Coordinates of C-alpha atoms in Angstrom, one line a residue:
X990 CA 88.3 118.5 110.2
X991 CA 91.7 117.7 112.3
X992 CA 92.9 115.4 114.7
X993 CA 92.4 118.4 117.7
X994 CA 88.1 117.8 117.2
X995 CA 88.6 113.7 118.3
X996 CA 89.3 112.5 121.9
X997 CA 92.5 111.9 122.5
X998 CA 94.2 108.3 122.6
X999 CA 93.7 106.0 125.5
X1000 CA 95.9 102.8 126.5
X1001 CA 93.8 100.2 124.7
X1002 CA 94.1 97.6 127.3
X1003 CA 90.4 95.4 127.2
X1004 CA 88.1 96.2 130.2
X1005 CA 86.4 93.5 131.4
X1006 CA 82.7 93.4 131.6
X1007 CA 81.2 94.9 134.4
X1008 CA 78.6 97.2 133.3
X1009 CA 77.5 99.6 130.8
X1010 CA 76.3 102.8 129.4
X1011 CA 74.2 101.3 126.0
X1012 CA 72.9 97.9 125.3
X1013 CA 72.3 96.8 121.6
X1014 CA 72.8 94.2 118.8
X1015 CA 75.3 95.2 116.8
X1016 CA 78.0 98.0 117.4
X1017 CA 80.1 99.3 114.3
X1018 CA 82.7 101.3 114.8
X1019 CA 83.3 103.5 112.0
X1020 CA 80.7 106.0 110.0
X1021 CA 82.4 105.9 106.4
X1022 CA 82.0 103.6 103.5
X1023 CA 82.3 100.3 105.0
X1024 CA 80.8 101.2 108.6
X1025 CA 77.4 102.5 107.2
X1026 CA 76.5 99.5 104.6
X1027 CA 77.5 97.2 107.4
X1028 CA 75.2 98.8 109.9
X1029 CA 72.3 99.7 107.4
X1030 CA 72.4 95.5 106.4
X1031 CA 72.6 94.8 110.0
X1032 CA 69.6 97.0 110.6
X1033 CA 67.7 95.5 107.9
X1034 CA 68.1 91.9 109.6
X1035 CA 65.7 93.4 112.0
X1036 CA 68.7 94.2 115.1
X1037 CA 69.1 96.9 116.8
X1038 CA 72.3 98.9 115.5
X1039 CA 74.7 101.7 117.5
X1040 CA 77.6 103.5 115.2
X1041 CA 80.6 105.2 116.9
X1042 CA 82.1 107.7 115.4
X1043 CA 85.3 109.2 116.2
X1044 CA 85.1 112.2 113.8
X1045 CA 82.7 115.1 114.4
X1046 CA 81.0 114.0 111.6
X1047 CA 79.8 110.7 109.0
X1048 CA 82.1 110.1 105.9
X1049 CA 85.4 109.3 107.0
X1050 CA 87.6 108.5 103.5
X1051 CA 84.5 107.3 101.7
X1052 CA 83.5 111.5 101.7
X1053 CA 86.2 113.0 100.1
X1054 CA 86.1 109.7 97.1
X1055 CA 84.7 109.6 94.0
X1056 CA 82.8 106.4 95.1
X1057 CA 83.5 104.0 92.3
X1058 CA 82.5 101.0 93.5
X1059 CA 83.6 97.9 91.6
X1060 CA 81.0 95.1 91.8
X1061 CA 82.2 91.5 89.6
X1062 CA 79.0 89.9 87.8
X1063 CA 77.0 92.5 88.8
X1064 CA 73.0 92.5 87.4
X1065 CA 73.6 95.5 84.6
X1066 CA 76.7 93.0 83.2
X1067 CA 74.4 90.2 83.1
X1068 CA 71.4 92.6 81.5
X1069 CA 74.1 93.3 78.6
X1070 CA 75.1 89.4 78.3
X1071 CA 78.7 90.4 80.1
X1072 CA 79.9 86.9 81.4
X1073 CA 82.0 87.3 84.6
X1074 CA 82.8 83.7 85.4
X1075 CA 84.2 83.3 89.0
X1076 CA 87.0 81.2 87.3
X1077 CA 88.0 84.1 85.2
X1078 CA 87.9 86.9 87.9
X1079 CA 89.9 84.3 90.2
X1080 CA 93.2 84.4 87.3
X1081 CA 92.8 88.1 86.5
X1082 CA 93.6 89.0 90.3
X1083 CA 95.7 86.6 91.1
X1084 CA 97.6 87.5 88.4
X1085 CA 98.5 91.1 89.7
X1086 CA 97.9 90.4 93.1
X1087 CA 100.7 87.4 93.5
X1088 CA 102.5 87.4 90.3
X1089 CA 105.6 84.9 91.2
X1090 CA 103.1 82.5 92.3
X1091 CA 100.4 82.9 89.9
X1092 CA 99.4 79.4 88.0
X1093 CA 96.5 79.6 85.3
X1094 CA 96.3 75.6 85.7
X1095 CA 95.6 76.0 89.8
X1096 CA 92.5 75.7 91.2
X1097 CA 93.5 79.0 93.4
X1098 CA 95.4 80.3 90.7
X1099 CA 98.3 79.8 92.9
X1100 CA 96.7 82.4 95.4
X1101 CA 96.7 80.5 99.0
X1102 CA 93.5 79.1 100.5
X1103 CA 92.4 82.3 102.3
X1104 CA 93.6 84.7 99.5
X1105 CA 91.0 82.3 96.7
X1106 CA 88.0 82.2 99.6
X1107 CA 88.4 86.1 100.0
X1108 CA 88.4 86.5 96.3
X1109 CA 85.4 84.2 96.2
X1110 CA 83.6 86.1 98.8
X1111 CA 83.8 89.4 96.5
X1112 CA 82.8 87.5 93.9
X1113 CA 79.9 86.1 95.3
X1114 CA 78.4 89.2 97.6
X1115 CA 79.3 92.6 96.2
X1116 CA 76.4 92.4 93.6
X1117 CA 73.8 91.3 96.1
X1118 CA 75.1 94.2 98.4
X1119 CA 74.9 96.8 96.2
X1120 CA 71.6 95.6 95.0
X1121 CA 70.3 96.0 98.2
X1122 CA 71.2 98.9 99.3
X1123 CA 69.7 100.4 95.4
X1124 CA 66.8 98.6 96.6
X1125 CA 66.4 100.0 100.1
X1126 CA 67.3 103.7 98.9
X1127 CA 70.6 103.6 100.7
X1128 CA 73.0 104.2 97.5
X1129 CA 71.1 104.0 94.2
X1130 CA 73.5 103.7 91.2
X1131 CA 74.0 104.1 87.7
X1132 CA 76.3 101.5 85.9
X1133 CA 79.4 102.4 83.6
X1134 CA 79.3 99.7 80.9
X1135 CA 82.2 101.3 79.1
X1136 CA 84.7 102.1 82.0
X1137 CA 87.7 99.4 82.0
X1138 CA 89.6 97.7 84.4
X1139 CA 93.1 99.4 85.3
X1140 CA 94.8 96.2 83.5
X1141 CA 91.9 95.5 81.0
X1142 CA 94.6 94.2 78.2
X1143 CA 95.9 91.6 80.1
X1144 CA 94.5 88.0 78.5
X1145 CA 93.3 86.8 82.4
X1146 CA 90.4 89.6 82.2
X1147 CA 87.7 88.0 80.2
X1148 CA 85.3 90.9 81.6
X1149 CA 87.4 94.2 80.9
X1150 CA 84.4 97.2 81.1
X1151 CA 81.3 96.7 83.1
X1152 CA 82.3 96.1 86.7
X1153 CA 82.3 100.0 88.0
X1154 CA 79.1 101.4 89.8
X1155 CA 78.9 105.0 90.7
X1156 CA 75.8 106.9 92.5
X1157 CA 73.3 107.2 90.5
X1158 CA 73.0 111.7 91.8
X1159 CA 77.1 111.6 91.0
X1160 CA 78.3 114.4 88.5
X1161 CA 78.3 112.9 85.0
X1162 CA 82.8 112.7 85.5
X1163 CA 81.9 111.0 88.6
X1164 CA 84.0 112.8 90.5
X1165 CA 82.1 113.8 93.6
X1166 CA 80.5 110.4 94.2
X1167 CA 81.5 109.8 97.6
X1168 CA 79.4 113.7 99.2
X1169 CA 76.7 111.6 97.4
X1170 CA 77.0 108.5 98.5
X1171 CA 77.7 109.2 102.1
X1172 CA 74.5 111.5 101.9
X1173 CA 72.4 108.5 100.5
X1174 CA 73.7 106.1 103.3
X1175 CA 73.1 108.7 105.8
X1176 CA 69.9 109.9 105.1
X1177 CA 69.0 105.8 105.1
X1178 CA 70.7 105.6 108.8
X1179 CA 69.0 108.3 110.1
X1180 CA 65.2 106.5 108.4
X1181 CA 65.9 103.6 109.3
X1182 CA 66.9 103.7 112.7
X1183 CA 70.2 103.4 113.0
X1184 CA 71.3 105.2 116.4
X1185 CA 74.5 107.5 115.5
X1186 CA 77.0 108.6 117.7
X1187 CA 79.4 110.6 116.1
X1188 CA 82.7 112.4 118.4
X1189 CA 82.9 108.6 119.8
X1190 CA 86.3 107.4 119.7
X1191 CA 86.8 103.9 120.7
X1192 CA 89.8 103.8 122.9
X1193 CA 89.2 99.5 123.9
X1194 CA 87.1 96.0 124.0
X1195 CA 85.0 95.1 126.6
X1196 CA 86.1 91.4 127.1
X1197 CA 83.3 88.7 129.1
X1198 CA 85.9 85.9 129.2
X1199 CA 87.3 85.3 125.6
X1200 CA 84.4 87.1 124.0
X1201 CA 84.4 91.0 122.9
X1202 CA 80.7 91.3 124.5
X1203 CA 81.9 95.4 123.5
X1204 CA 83.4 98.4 123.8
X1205 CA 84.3 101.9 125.9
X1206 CA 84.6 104.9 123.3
X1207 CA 85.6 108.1 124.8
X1208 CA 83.8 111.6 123.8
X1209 CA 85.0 115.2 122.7
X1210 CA 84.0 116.4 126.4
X1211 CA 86.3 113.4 127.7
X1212 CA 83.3 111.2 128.7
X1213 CA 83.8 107.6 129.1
X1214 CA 80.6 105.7 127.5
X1215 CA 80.6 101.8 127.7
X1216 CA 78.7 100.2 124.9
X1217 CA 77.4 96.0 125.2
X1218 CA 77.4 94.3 122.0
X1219 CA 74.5 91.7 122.2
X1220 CA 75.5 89.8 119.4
X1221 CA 79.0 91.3 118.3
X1222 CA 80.8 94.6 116.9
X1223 CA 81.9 95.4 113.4
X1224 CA 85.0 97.6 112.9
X1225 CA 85.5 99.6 109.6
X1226 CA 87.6 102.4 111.2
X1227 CA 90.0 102.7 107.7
X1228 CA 93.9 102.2 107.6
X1229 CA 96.8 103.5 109.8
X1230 CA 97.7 106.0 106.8
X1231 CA 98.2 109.0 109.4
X1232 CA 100.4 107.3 111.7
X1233 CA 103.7 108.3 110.7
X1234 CA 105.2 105.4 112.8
X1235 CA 103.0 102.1 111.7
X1236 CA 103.3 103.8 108.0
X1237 CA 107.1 104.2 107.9
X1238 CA 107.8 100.8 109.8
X1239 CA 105.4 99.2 107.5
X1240 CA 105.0 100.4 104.3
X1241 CA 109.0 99.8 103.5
X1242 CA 108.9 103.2 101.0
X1243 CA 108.7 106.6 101.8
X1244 CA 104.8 106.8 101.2
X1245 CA 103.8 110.4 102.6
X1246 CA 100.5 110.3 104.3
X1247 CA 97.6 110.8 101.3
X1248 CA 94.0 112.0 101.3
X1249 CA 92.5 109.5 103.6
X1250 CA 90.6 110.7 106.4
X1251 CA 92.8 112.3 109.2
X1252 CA 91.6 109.8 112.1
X1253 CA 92.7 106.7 110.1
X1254 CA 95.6 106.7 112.5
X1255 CA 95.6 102.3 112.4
X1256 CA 93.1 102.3 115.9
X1257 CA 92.2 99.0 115.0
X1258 CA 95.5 97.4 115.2
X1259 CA 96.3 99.0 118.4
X1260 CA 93.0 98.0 120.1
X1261 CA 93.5 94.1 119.1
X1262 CA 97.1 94.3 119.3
X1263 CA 96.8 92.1 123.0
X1264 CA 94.0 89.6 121.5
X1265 CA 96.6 87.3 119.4
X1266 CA 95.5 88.4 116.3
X1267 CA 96.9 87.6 112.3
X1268 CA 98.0 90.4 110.5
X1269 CA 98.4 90.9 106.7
X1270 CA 99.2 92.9 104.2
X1271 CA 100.8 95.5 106.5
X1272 CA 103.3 96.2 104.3
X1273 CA 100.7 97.6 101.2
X1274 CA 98.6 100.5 100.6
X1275 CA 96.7 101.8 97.7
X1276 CA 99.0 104.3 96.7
X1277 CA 98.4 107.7 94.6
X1278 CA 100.7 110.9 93.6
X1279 CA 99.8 114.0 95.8
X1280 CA 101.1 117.4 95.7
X1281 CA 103.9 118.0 97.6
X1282 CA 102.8 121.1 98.9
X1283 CA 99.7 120.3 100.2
X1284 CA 100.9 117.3 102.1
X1285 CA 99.4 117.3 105.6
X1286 CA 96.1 119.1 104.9
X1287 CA 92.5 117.6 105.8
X1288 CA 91.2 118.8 102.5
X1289 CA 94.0 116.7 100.3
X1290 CA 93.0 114.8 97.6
X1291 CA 94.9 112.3 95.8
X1292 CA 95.9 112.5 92.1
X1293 CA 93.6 109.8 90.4
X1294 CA 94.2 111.6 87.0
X1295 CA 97.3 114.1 86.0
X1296 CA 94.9 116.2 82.9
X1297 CA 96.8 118.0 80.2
X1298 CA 98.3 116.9 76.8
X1299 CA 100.9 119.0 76.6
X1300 CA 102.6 118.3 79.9
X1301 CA 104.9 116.1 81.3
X1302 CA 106.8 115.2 84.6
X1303 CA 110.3 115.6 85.1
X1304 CA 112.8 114.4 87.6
X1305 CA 115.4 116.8 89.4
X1306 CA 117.6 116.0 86.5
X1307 CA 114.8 117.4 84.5
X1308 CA 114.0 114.0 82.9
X1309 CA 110.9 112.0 82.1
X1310 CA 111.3 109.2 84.3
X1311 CA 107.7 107.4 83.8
X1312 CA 104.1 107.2 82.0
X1313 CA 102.3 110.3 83.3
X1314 CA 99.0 109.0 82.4
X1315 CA 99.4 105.4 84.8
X1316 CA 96.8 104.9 86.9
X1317 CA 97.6 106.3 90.1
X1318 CA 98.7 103.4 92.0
X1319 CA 101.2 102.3 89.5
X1320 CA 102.0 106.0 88.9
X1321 CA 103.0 106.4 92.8
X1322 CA 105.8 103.5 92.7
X1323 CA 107.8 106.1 90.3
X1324 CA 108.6 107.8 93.5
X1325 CA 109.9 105.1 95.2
X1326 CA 112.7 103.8 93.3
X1327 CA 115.9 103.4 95.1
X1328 CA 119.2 104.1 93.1
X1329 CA 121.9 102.4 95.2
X1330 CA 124.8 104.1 93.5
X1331 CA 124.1 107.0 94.8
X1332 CA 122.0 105.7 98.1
X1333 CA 119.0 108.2 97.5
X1334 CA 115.1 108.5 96.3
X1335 CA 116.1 110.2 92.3
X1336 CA 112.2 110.6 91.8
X1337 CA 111.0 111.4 95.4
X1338 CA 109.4 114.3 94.4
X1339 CA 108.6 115.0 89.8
X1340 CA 108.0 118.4 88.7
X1341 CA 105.1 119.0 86.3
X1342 CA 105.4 120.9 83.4
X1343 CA 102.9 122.7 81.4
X1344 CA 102.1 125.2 78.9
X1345 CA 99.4 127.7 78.3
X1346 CA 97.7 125.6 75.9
X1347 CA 96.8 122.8 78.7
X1348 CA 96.3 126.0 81.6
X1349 CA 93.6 127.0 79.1
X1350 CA 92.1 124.0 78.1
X1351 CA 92.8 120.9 80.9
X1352 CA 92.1 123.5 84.3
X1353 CA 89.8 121.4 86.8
X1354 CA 88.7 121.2 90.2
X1355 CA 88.4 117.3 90.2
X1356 CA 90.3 114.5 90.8
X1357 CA 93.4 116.0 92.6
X1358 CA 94.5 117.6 89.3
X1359 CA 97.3 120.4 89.5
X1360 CA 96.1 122.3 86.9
X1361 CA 93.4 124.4 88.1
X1362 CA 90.9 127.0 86.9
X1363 CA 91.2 130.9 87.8
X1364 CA 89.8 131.3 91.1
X1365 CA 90.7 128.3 92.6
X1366 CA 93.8 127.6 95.0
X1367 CA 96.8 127.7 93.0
X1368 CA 99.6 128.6 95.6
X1369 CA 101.2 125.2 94.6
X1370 CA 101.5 126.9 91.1
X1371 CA 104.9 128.7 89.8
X1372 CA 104.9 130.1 86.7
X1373 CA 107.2 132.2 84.6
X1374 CA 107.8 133.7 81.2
X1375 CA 110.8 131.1 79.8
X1376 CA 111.7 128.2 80.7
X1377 CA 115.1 129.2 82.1
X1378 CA 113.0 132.0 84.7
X1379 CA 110.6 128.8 85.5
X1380 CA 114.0 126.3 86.6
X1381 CA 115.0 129.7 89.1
X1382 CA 111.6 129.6 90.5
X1383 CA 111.2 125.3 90.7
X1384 CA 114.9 125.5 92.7
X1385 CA 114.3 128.4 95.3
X1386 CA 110.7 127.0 96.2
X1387 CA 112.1 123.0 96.3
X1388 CA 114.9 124.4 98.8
X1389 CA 112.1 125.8 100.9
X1390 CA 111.1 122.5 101.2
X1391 CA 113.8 120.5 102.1
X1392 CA 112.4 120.3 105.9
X1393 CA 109.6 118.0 104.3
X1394 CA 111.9 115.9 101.5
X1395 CA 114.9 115.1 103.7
X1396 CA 116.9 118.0 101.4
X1397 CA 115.8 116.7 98.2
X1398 CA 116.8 120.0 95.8
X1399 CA 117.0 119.9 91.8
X1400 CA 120.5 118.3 89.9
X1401 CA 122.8 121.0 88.4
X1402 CA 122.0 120.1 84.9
X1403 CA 118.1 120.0 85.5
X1404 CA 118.0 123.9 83.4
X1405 CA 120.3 122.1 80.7
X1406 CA 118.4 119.1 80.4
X1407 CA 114.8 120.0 80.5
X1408 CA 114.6 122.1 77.0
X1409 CA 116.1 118.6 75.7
X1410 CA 113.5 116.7 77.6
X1411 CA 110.7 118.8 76.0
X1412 CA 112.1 118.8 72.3
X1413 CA 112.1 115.0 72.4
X1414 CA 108.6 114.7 74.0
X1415 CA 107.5 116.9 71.6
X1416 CA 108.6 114.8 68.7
X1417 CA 106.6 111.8 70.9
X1418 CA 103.7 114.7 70.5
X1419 CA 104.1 114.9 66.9
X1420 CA 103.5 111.9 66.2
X1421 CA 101.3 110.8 68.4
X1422 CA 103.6 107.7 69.7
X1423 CA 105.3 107.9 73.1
X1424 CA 108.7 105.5 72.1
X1425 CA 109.6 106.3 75.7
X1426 CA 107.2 105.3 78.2
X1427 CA 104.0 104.3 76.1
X1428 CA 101.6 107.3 77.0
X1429 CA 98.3 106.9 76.1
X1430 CA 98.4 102.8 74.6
X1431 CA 95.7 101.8 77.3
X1432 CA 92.4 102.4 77.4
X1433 CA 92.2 103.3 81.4
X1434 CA 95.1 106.3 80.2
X1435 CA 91.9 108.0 78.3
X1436 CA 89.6 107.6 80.6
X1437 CA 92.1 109.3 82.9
X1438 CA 93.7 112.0 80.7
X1439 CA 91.1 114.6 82.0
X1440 CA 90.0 117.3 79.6
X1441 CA 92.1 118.7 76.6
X1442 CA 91.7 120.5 73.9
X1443 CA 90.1 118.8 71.3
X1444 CA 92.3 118.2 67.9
X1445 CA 90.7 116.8 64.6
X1446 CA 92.0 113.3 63.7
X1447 CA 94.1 113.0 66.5
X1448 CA 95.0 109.8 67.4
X1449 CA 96.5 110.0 70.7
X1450 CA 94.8 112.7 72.9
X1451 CA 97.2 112.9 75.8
X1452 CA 100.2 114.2 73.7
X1453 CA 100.2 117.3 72.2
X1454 CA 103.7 119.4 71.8
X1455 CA 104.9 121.7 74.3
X1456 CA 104.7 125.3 73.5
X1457 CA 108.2 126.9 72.2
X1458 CA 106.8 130.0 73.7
X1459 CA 105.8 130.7 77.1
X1460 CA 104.4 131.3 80.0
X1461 CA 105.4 127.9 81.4
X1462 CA 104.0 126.1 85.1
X1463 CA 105.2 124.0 86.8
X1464 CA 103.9 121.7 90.2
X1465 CA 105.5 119.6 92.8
X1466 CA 104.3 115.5 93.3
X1467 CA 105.3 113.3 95.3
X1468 CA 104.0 110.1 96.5
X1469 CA 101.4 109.5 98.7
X1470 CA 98.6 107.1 99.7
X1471 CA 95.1 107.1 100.1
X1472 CA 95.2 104.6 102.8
X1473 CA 96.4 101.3 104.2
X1474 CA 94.9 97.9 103.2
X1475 CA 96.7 96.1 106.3
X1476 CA 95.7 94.8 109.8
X1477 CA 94.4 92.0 111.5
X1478 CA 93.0 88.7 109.2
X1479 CA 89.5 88.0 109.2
X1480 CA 87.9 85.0 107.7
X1481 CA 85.3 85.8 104.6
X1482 CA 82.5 86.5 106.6
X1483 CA 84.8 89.4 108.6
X1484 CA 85.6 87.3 111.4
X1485 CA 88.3 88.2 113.1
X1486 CA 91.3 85.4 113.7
X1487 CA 93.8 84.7 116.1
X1488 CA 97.1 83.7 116.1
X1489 CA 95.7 79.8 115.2
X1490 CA 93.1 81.1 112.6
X1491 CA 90.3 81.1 114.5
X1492 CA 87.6 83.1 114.8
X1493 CA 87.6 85.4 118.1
X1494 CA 83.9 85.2 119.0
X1495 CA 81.9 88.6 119.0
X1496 CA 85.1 90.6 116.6
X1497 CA 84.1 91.2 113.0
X1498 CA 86.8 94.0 110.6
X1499 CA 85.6 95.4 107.0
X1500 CA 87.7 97.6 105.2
X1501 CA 91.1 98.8 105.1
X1502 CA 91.7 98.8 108.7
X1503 CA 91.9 94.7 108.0
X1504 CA 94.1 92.5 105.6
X1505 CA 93.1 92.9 102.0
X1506 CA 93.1 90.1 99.8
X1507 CA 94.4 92.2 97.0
X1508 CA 98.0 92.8 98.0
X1509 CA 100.0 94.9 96.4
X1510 CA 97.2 95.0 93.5
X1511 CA 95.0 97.7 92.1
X1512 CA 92.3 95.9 90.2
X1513 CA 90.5 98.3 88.9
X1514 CA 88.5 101.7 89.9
X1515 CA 86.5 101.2 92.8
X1516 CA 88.4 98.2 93.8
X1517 CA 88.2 99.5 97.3
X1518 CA 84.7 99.8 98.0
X1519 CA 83.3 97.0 96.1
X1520 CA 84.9 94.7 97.7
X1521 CA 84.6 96.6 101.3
X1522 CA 80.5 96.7 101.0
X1523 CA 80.6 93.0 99.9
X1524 CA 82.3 92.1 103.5
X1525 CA 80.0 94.5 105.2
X1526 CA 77.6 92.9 103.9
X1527 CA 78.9 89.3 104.8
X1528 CA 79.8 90.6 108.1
X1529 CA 76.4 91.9 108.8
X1530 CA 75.1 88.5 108.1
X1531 CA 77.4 86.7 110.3
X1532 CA 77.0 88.8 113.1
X1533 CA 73.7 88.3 112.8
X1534 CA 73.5 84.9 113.4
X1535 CA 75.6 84.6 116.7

């Protein structure tokens, strides 16, 4: 799917109200992972429920996922006797979400008032959401007691494994969560009578004074349909990822656009930008490597795991520069690192390096992973005999791509240095200790190694030497996202505020197209869409009672 199957973009000046096309309750705008549990909950409150869709079809982001969710004190936890005290989860993300200000001995934590009550709110509602929609038949799960948080060794997480949910119909390496989940929510739209109109692109609000009584959404076939909101409208229309202007004003690094869906082009932010509205967080994203080559494709997905023992990633000096095996959005702040002697981006794109041993044995279609099997699409591969044949290959394809990295091209001693880069890795491999960069000391780096080649007694399965012998391979990354988590403030029912903090009646946001509460934090897997279906959820309920 492309932008050229979406209406085009209108000025999104409000219309006032006058008449319409389609009366109902509720409108949410936005068919993916936070625009269907928001309308399914609003549907089960007994109103009437219309979904635009700008895309030809349901899924948005959430599709192409693996559809962790990550759900605090959920039932299964409690079932094993897991305590997740509020307190607790309140200091482990405040402690990676604000850092410099984080204070154990707060009652916040040293988060401000609307950061704690947004943490609260996740707290509170993601388990009752999820439960819910298992209940209903909307997105049945399976819990994954032994998964960890991304930071499960720091002392603030008093609950490191048990938080992650995944659809229960998922593949057993969850990878292809989010084709099942969006099925699930789907198939429950369509039963329970939620009225879907995909090709829909909201273009503006319908204002009656001060309130949004709606909106006027534009179709493929350039129809204007006007929709009345009796009660109020729900956006969840994802980030402004694939905006190249709102991403490189905001983001403040050269983030290329990731593997969220291609409409999440920030429509949200222009279509409130004239209503006085907060915005946060505009200057994060939840980041992930992506390969350079495939940059720009509908059908990119993100790195979430970088398989193979005996590999590494080099910079175009032909040195290790980080961890390989960091969870993706630490991972993707490698690339970003300024060097101000030389006023340039030294890591804006890595080379991977692999032998034969992990092209045999670490090949996979899932999770973004370079190396793949025979018969898939490898045309981001090179390959040669020696090492020496591989650097010739790695410098003629980079210079075909200087159009897309700003003339980025390898270091004259990259061939010198990379045979030096291996041996000492290789020692590393040897002995099963990384002295460089700590590869493999966490237990969220084996859960994302990916497959290897098993080794008796081993006690580090994401080293193993590089071959002295080839054929070699080798892969371009770069940095990328897999969307925004910026936009206008809501309160932690999803109201959205204005410029004084209050509430603009009949405006509700869930998801990444508002301002996330997590900052520049990753929590954990699925730390996107737990969170999102717990505001949907709250959301649904306020809208509700207008």
């Amino acid at each position: 799917m492309t932008t050229d199957s979406v209406a085009r973009r209108e000025s999104a000046r409000p219309a006032p109200l006058t008449s319409w096309d389609v009366e109902t309750d509720v409108i949410v705008v936005g068919g993916g992972g936070g625009g269907l549990p928001a309308a399914l909950f609003s549907r089960w409150l007994g109103n009437e429920v219309v979904v635009l869709e700008k895309a030809p079809e349901l899924g948005g982001t959430a599709r192409k996922a693996a559809f962790w969710y990550w759900v605090p004190d959920n039932e299964p936890m409690r079932a094993l006797g897991i305590e997740d005290r509020f307190e607790d989860f309140l200091r482990y993300v405040a402690r990676l979400s604000q850092p410099t200000r984080y204070d154990p001995t707060s009652p916040t934590a040293g988060l401000t008032e609307w950061e704690a009550a947004m943490v609260r709110a996740i707290h509170t509602s993601a388990s009752p959401a999820a439960e819910l929609l298992a209940e209903r038949g909307a997105l049945t799960y399976r819990h994954c007691p032994d998964v960890p948080d991304y930071w499960s060794e720091l002392p603030e997480d008093k609950a490191p494994t048990g938080r992650v949910l995944v659809p229960s119909d998922a593949r057993e390496s969850m990878s292809d969560g989010g084709a099942r989940a969006i099925e699930q929510l789907s198939s429950a739209a369509e039963r329970d009578g939620v009225e879907v109109r995909t090709g829909h692109r909201v273009q503006r609000l319908v204002l009656d004074g001060d309130r949004v009584a709606g909106v006027e959404a534009t179709t493929t076939a350039g129809n204007t349909v006007r929709v009345l909101a009796r009660k109020g409208v729900i956006f969840s229309t994802g980030g402004f990822v694939h905006d190249d202007l709102l991403r490189r004003e905001h983001l403040g690094v050269p983030a290329y656009p990731g593997c969220a869906a291609v409409t999440n082009e920030g429509d949200f932010l222009r279509i409130t930008s004239t209503l006085g509205t907060q915005l946060g967080t505009m200057n994060h994203a939840w980041m992930c490597p992506v390969p350079l080559e495939k940059v720009g494709r509908p059908d990119l997905i993100g790195m979430f795991s970088v398989a193979g023992d005996s590999m590494i990633l080099v910079n175009r000096h032909g040195e290790r520069v980080a961890n390989e095996k960091l969870p993706y959005n630490e991972a993707a702040r490698t690339f970003f690192r300024w060097d101000p002697a030389t006023g340039s981006y030294p890591n804006l794109v890595l080379v991977q390096i692999w032998d034969q041993r992990s092209q045999d044995h670490s090949a996979s279609d899932e999770y973004g992973r370079l190396i793949v099997p025979e018969g898939a699409d490898d045309t981001h591969v090179l390959t040669a005999p020696t090492l020496d044949e591989l650097t010739t290959k790695i410098r003629e394809r980079l210079g075909s791509l200087t159009a897309e990295t700003g003339g980025f091209t390898l270091a004259d001693d990259f061939a010198a240095n990379l045979p030096r880069t291996i041996d000492r890795f290789n020692v590393f491999a040897a002995n099963g200790k990384d002295e460089d960069f700590a590869r493999g000391e966490t237990a969220i780096q084996l859960v994302f190694n990916g497959p290897v080649k098993e080794e008796p007694g081993r006690a580090n399965p994401t080293l193993w030497p590089i071959s002295a012998t080839g054929p070699y391979y080798a892969a371009f990354v770069t940095g990328g996202t897999l969307d925004t988590k910026g936009g206008p403030r809501t309160d932690p029912d999803g109201r959205v505020l204005d410029d004084l903090g209050e509430p603009i009646p009949g405006l509700y946001g869930v998801g990444n197209c508002v301002a996330s509460p997590s900052a520049r934090a990753y929590w954990a897997g699925g730390a996107t869409l737990g969170p999102i279906i717990a505001f949907a959820y709250r959301a649904a309920h306020a809208v509700d009672e207008e």
